[in-house]
XYZ file of C-alpha atoms in Angstrom:
61
model
C 0.043 0.020 -0.068
C 1.061 3.618 -0.582
C 0.748 6.578 1.736
C -1.156 9.546 0.834
C -1.625 13.146 2.527
C -5.235 14.174 2.359
C -6.289 17.759 3.013
C -9.919 18.236 3.918
C -12.556 20.239 5.683
C -15.388 18.939 8.019
C -18.799 20.756 8.406
C -20.531 19.974 11.644
C -24.049 20.974 12.521
C -24.822 21.175 16.200
C -27.751 18.994 17.475
C -30.844 20.868 18.573
C -31.200 21.110 22.387
C -27.368 21.725 22.969
C -26.122 24.874 24.538
C -24.646 26.000 21.287
C -26.897 26.099 18.171
C -25.514 26.734 14.812
C -22.757 25.121 12.666
C -19.012 24.849 12.425
C -16.628 24.520 9.668
C -13.216 22.873 10.477
C -10.930 23.572 7.448
C -7.244 22.830 6.735
C -7.313 19.360 8.265
C -4.636 16.940 7.115
C -4.020 13.295 7.558
C -1.834 10.596 6.259
C -3.661 7.442 4.861
C -2.367 3.984 3.527
C -4.362 3.098 0.557
C -4.012 1.361 -2.827
C -4.563 4.528 -4.829
C -5.878 8.201 -4.610
C -9.454 7.216 -5.231
C -9.460 4.763 -2.130
C -7.658 7.338 -0.003
C -10.694 9.885 -0.682
C -13.212 7.165 -0.205
C -11.785 6.372 3.148
C -12.139 10.099 4.324
C -15.639 10.364 3.047
C -16.708 7.118 4.700
C -15.287 8.504 7.904
C -16.958 11.841 7.874
C -19.899 11.331 5.504
C -21.756 14.046 3.524
C -20.292 16.737 5.880
C -16.750 16.299 4.375
C -14.997 18.116 1.594
C -11.662 16.722 0.280
C -9.434 19.480 -1.089
C -6.260 17.611 -2.127
C -4.599 14.307 -2.093
C -0.907 13.762 -2.759
C 1.288 10.666 -2.663
C 4.039 10.681 -0.042
């Protein structure tokens, strides 16, 4: 397997009834993932964070 650096953002919506109501965007996140190819690396991030995730870049290490 190869290693890839993935840059992404995660958008979170706070649950109703909590002290803070609204939403939050965490951008500029980076992680290193072992995968067979770039498509699999993207799919792994999207599977972890679901529809609240936006992948900005993937590069091999």
